[in-house]
Amino acid sequence: MRSAMRPADCIISAYRVHGWTYLMGVSIAGVLCELTGRKTGCARGKGGSMHMYSKNFYGGNGIVGAQIPLGAGVALANKYKGNGGVCFALYGDGASNQGQVFEAYNMSHLWKVPCIFVCENNGYGMGTSAERSSSNTAYYTRGDALPGIWVDGMDVLAVREATQFAIDYATKTGPLVMEVFTYRYSGHSMSDPGTSYRTRDEVQEVRQTKDPIMLFKNKITESGLVSADEIKKFDAEIKKEVDAATALSKSDTEIELKELTTDIYSANIEPKVRGTHVNQQFPHASLKRAVNL
């Protein structure tokens, strides 16, 4: 999807959106240090997993489904500014039954905003299968007046082509729904082993036959675009960079206490910020050290 996006296009997603943070310009160190609350983090360690931002990237959202109407608003802003950009509002099958999803569909269609509603369907919302939670699991058909397309999320090139189509449609016509069918290997969270509602054999079968990285690697090697030795070199370079960023995320220092009340707003209106009680006041300063400021 990222490879099809243009400079004016935006994206907003849900909780734990670390991959998109990297794709939208934040370094690996900036992501990992943010996860561990260190000052090299993209939000100076104050945002954590849920609050990572950069240019045209409106981060994750801790409220289930809340990013969808926000994405419609970002798309409306693009239309208002006339910059030609679209907004991708990403959500999972688990969030697809939220009422605000359908409200966003409706308003986006009425106002013809360039929003692409992307349902990342991995088959399970936390520990509940799509079949148990949704009366209609063909999520791309649930937009009512909005057209929808289905794409194999395990096929890198198919996703890119579908994204290019969606951008062209949203720019010229208006919003649409794009269901990206994929799979989650691990559990929903650290407390979810991921095997209480599905079998290990199911996970292993998908990993061995449909893994998107494996399939794309096979395509480019079989077509002669890259050799196996070159891929090994890429892997080694990537591992080295990730290992260095991991080490920094553990050794880097945290910000000083006085910086906790800085950059709460991009433009400070009030000089003081209230603490835990009304008489506790802290200075509200602007350091603008986070990557989105």
Short mmCIF file of C-alpha atoms in Angstrom, two decimals:
data_model
loop_
_atom_site.label_atom_id
_atom_site.label_comp_id
_atom_site.label_asym_id
_atom_site.label_seq_id
_atom_site.Cartn_x
_atom_site.Cartn_y
_atom_site.Cartn_z
CA MET A 1 0.00 0.00 0.00
CA ARG A 2 2.75 2.41 0.92
CA SER A 3 4.44 1.98 -2.45
CA ALA A 4 1.28 3.19 -4.20
CA MET A 5 0.76 6.25 -2.01
CA ARG A 6 1.54 9.73 -3.31
CA PRO A 7 3.08 12.64 -1.33
CA ALA A 8 -0.32 14.15 -0.40
CA ASP A 9 -1.92 10.85 0.68
CA CYS A 10 -2.52 10.21 4.38
CA ILE A 11 -3.12 7.22 6.63
CA ILE A 12 -4.64 6.61 10.03
CA SER A 13 -4.86 3.25 11.74
CA ALA A 14 -5.45 1.42 15.00
CA TYR A 15 -3.45 0.42 18.05
CA ARG A 16 0.03 -1.16 17.60
CA VAL A 17 0.70 0.39 14.22
CA HIS A 18 4.48 0.13 14.43
CA GLY A 19 5.01 -1.10 10.87
CA TRP A 20 3.22 1.88 9.37
CA THR A 21 5.19 4.22 11.62
CA TYR A 22 8.39 2.96 10.01
CA LEU A 23 6.90 3.09 6.51
CA MET A 24 5.87 6.71 7.01
CA GLY A 25 9.37 7.89 7.79
CA VAL A 26 10.20 7.13 11.43
CA SER A 27 13.41 5.16 11.93
CA ILE A 28 13.49 1.72 13.52
CA ALA A 29 15.22 3.28 16.52
CA GLY A 30 12.49 5.92 16.70
CA VAL A 31 9.83 3.21 16.88
CA LEU A 32 11.55 0.88 19.35
CA CYS A 33 12.70 3.67 21.66
CA GLU A 34 9.13 4.98 21.74
CA LEU A 35 7.94 1.53 22.79
CA THR A 36 10.38 1.54 25.71
CA GLY A 37 9.67 5.16 26.67
CA ARG A 38 13.09 6.56 25.78
CA LYS A 39 13.97 10.05 24.54
CA THR A 40 15.03 8.89 21.05
CA GLY A 41 11.47 7.71 20.49
CA CYS A 42 9.47 9.51 17.82
CA ALA A 43 7.31 11.14 20.52
CA ARG A 44 10.18 11.45 23.00
CA GLY A 45 8.95 8.34 24.80
CA LYS A 46 5.72 10.03 25.92
CA GLY A 47 3.38 8.37 23.45
CA GLY A 48 4.24 4.70 23.57
CA SER A 49 2.71 2.08 21.32
CA MET A 50 -0.48 4.01 20.64
CA HIS A 51 0.79 7.52 19.87
CA MET A 52 3.26 7.53 17.03
CA TYR A 53 2.97 10.15 14.33
CA SER A 54 4.81 11.66 11.38
CA LYS A 55 4.01 13.69 8.28
CA ASN A 56 0.66 12.54 6.78
CA PHE A 57 0.57 9.73 9.35
CA TYR A 58 -2.09 10.25 12.00
CA GLY A 59 -1.00 7.36 14.10
CA GLY A 60 -2.81 4.65 15.94
CA ASN A 61 -5.95 4.97 18.03
CA GLY A 62 -6.73 3.26 21.31
CA ILE A 63 -10.52 3.41 20.90
CA VAL A 64 -11.81 0.54 18.80
CA GLY A 65 -12.94 1.88 15.43
CA ALA A 66 -12.46 5.54 16.33
CA GLN A 67 -9.86 6.04 13.61
CA ILE A 68 -12.48 5.44 10.92
CA PRO A 69 -14.51 8.68 11.32
CA LEU A 70 -11.22 10.48 12.03
CA GLY A 71 -9.91 9.19 8.71
CA ALA A 72 -13.03 10.51 7.00
CA GLY A 73 -12.24 13.87 8.58
CA VAL A 74 -8.66 13.79 7.31
CA ALA A 75 -9.99 13.00 3.83
CA LEU A 76 -12.44 15.91 4.13
CA ALA A 77 -9.52 18.17 5.06
CA ASN A 78 -7.65 17.03 1.94
CA LYS A 79 -10.69 17.85 -0.17
CA TYR A 80 -11.10 21.21 1.56
CA LYS A 81 -7.45 22.11 0.95
CA GLY A 82 -7.62 20.85 -2.63
CA ASN A 83 -4.29 19.02 -2.41
CA GLY A 84 -5.56 15.95 -4.29
CA GLY A 85 -4.70 13.59 -1.46
CA VAL A 86 -6.74 10.67 -0.15
CA CYS A 87 -6.83 9.18 3.33
CA PHE A 88 -6.55 5.48 4.12
CA ALA A 89 -8.55 4.62 7.24
CA LEU A 90 -7.40 1.16 8.36
CA TYR A 91 -9.34 -1.05 10.75
CA GLY A 92 -9.69 -4.74 11.52
CA ASP A 93 -12.55 -7.17 11.15
CA GLY A 94 -12.98 -6.91 14.93
CA ALA A 95 -13.79 -3.19 14.65
CA SER A 96 -15.98 -3.54 11.58
CA ASN A 97 -19.23 -3.83 13.55
CA GLN A 98 -18.81 -0.50 15.33
CA GLY A 99 -21.67 1.89 14.66
CA GLN A 100 -19.31 4.74 13.88
CA VAL A 101 -17.99 2.76 10.91
CA PHE A 102 -21.34 2.97 9.15
CA GLU A 103 -21.84 6.59 10.14
CA ALA A 104 -18.48 7.40 8.55
CA TYR A 105 -19.46 5.47 5.41
CA ASN A 106 -22.68 7.46 5.13
CA MET A 107 -21.23 10.93 5.65
CA SER A 108 -18.27 10.21 3.38
CA HIS A 109 -20.58 9.17 0.58
CA LEU A 110 -22.82 12.20 1.00
CA TRP A 111 -19.87 14.58 0.95
CA LYS A 112 -17.87 12.56 -1.62
CA VAL A 113 -14.71 12.71 0.47
CA PRO A 114 -11.61 10.88 -0.87
CA CYS A 115 -11.45 8.26 1.87
CA ILE A 116 -10.45 4.62 1.38
CA PHE A 117 -11.82 2.46 4.18
CA VAL A 118 -9.44 -0.49 4.48
CA CYS A 119 -10.68 -3.50 6.44
CA GLU A 120 -7.69 -5.65 7.37
CA ASN A 121 -9.47 -8.95 7.78
CA ASN A 122 -7.20 -11.48 9.47
CA GLY A 123 -10.07 -13.78 10.42
CA TYR A 124 -10.03 -13.09 14.15
CA GLY A 125 -11.03 -10.10 16.27
CA MET A 126 -8.95 -10.77 19.40
CA GLY A 127 -9.98 -14.39 20.04
CA THR A 128 -13.29 -14.37 18.16
CA SER A 129 -13.51 -15.62 14.60
CA ALA A 130 -15.14 -13.40 11.99
CA GLU A 131 -17.90 -15.96 11.50
CA ARG A 132 -18.90 -15.72 15.17
CA SER A 133 -18.90 -11.91 15.33
CA SER A 134 -20.24 -10.80 11.96
CA SER A 135 -23.44 -11.73 10.16
CA ASN A 136 -21.79 -10.68 6.90
CA THR A 137 -18.10 -11.53 6.60
CA ALA A 138 -17.80 -10.12 3.07
CA TYR A 139 -16.60 -6.85 4.56
CA TYR A 140 -16.03 -5.18 1.21
CA THR A 141 -19.81 -5.37 0.56
CA ARG A 142 -20.83 -3.61 3.77
CA GLY A 143 -20.49 -0.04 2.57
CA ASP A 144 -24.11 0.21 1.35
CA ALA A 145 -23.86 2.92 -1.32
CA LEU A 146 -20.05 2.70 -1.25
CA PRO A 147 -18.48 0.30 -3.76
CA GLY A 148 -16.10 -2.29 -2.42
CA ILE A 149 -13.19 -4.41 -3.60
CA TRP A 150 -11.58 -7.55 -2.15
CA VAL A 151 -7.84 -8.15 -2.38
CA ASP A 152 -5.55 -10.98 -1.28
CA GLY A 153 -3.51 -9.33 1.48
CA MET A 154 -0.92 -12.09 1.29
CA ASP A 155 0.00 -11.03 -2.27
CA VAL A 156 2.24 -7.95 -2.17
CA LEU A 157 1.74 -7.00 -5.81
CA ALA A 158 -2.04 -7.53 -5.69
CA VAL A 159 -2.26 -5.14 -2.75
CA ARG A 160 -0.23 -2.52 -4.60
CA GLU A 161 -2.43 -2.76 -7.71
CA ALA A 162 -5.63 -2.63 -5.67
CA THR A 163 -4.32 0.40 -3.79
CA GLN A 164 -3.53 2.23 -7.02
CA PHE A 165 -7.05 1.51 -8.25
CA ALA A 166 -8.56 2.70 -4.96
CA ILE A 167 -6.57 5.94 -5.03
CA ASP A 168 -7.68 6.67 -8.57
CA TYR A 169 -11.34 5.95 -7.74
CA ALA A 170 -11.37 7.95 -4.49
CA THR A 171 -9.69 10.92 -6.17
CA LYS A 172 -12.14 11.05 -9.07
CA THR A 173 -15.38 9.72 -7.55
CA GLY A 174 -15.42 9.39 -3.77
CA PRO A 175 -15.05 6.88 -0.94
CA LEU A 176 -14.89 3.11 -1.22
CA VAL A 177 -14.25 0.05 0.95
CA MET A 178 -11.25 -2.20 0.40
CA GLU A 179 -11.10 -5.52 2.23
CA VAL A 180 -7.57 -6.88 2.56
CA PHE A 181 -7.70 -10.55 3.50
CA THR A 182 -4.67 -11.53 5.56
CA TYR A 183 -3.69 -13.66 8.56
CA ARG A 184 -2.27 -13.19 12.05
CA TYR A 185 0.36 -15.72 13.11
CA SER A 186 0.68 -14.73 16.74
CA GLY A 187 -1.91 -13.92 19.38
CA HIS A 188 -3.77 -10.63 19.62
CA SER A 189 -1.64 -9.51 22.56
CA MET A 190 0.95 -10.82 25.01
CA SER A 191 -1.82 -12.37 27.08
CA ASP A 192 -3.17 -14.28 24.07
CA PRO A 193 -1.26 -17.45 23.11
CA GLY A 194 -3.23 -17.53 19.86
CA THR A 195 -3.94 -21.26 20.05
CA SER A 196 -7.05 -21.47 22.22
CA TYR A 197 -9.40 -20.62 19.33
CA ARG A 198 -7.49 -22.18 16.43
CA THR A 199 -5.09 -25.04 15.92
CA ARG A 200 -1.33 -24.87 15.58
CA ASP A 201 -1.69 -26.79 12.32
CA GLU A 202 -3.83 -23.98 10.88
CA VAL A 203 -1.20 -21.37 11.71
CA GLN A 204 1.62 -23.51 10.38
CA GLU A 205 -0.17 -24.23 7.11
CA VAL A 206 -0.68 -20.55 6.37
CA ARG A 207 2.92 -19.75 7.29
CA GLN A 208 4.26 -22.45 4.97
CA THR A 209 1.99 -21.87 1.98
CA LYS A 210 0.74 -18.25 2.03
CA ASP A 211 3.33 -16.14 3.82
CA PRO A 212 3.54 -12.84 1.86
CA ILE A 213 7.28 -12.36 2.34
CA MET A 214 8.02 -15.89 1.23
CA LEU A 215 5.73 -15.61 -1.81
CA PHE A 216 7.19 -12.27 -2.89
CA LYS A 217 10.75 -13.54 -2.41
CA ASN A 218 9.94 -16.53 -4.60
CA LYS A 219 8.50 -14.27 -7.31
CA ILE A 220 11.49 -11.96 -7.54
CA THR A 221 14.07 -14.75 -7.41
CA GLU A 222 12.28 -16.94 -9.96
CA SER A 223 11.95 -13.96 -12.31
CA GLY A 224 15.66 -13.21 -12.00
CA LEU A 225 15.21 -9.78 -10.43
CA VAL A 226 17.37 -10.69 -7.47
CA SER A 227 19.55 -13.61 -6.43
CA ALA A 228 19.34 -15.70 -3.26
CA ASP A 229 22.72 -14.33 -2.15
CA GLU A 230 21.48 -10.75 -2.52
CA ILE A 231 18.45 -11.54 -0.37
CA LYS A 232 20.73 -13.04 2.30
CA LYS A 233 22.75 -9.82 2.22
CA PHE A 234 19.57 -7.73 2.63
CA ASP A 235 18.49 -9.89 5.56
CA ALA A 236 21.86 -9.51 7.26
CA GLU A 237 21.83 -5.72 6.84
CA ILE A 238 18.28 -5.45 8.18
CA LYS A 239 19.06 -7.67 11.17
CA LYS A 240 22.10 -5.56 11.98
CA GLU A 241 20.04 -2.36 11.93
CA VAL A 242 17.25 -3.85 14.05
CA ASP A 243 19.71 -5.27 16.58
CA ALA A 244 21.38 -1.86 16.94
CA ALA A 245 18.01 -0.15 17.41
CA THR A 246 16.97 -2.77 19.95
CA ALA A 247 20.13 -2.19 21.96
CA LEU A 248 19.55 1.57 21.90
CA SER A 249 15.94 1.14 23.02
CA LYS A 250 17.26 -0.59 26.16
CA SER A 251 20.19 1.70 26.92
CA ASP A 252 18.80 5.11 25.95
CA THR A 253 17.73 7.46 28.76
CA GLU A 254 14.27 8.79 29.50
CA ILE A 255 13.36 12.47 29.22
CA GLU A 256 13.66 14.66 32.29
CA LEU A 257 10.61 15.18 34.48
CA LYS A 258 10.27 18.83 33.41
CA GLU A 259 9.73 17.77 29.79
CA LEU A 260 6.55 15.80 30.58
CA THR A 261 4.40 18.90 30.16
CA THR A 262 5.98 20.13 26.93
CA ASP A 263 4.37 19.95 23.48
CA ILE A 264 0.96 18.86 24.70
CA TYR A 265 -0.37 21.17 22.00
CA SER A 266 1.50 22.29 18.89
CA ALA A 267 0.54 25.88 19.70
CA ASN A 268 0.41 26.69 23.41
CA ILE A 269 -2.52 28.85 24.48
CA GLU A 270 -2.23 28.49 28.24
CA PRO A 271 1.18 28.99 29.87
CA LYS A 272 0.45 26.46 32.62
CA VAL A 273 -0.74 22.86 32.70
CA ARG A 274 -2.74 21.51 35.65
CA GLY A 275 -1.35 18.58 37.58
CA THR A 276 -3.25 16.05 39.68
CA HIS A 277 -5.07 18.82 41.56
CA VAL A 278 -6.10 22.38 40.73
CA ASN A 279 -3.30 24.06 42.68
CA GLN A 280 -0.60 22.02 41.01
CA GLN A 281 0.62 23.96 37.97
CA PHE A 282 3.42 23.11 35.54
CA PRO A 283 4.92 25.24 32.74
CA HIS A 284 3.63 24.40 29.27
CA ALA A 285 6.58 24.85 26.93
CA SER A 286 7.26 24.07 23.27
CA LEU A 287 10.41 22.12 22.50
CA LYS A 288 9.18 20.68 19.17
CA ARG A 289 11.48 17.69 19.37
CA ALA A 290 8.92 15.05 18.40
CA VAL A 291 9.02 14.05 14.75
CA ASN A 292 5.53 15.39 14.00
CA LEU A 293 6.23 18.92 15.30
#
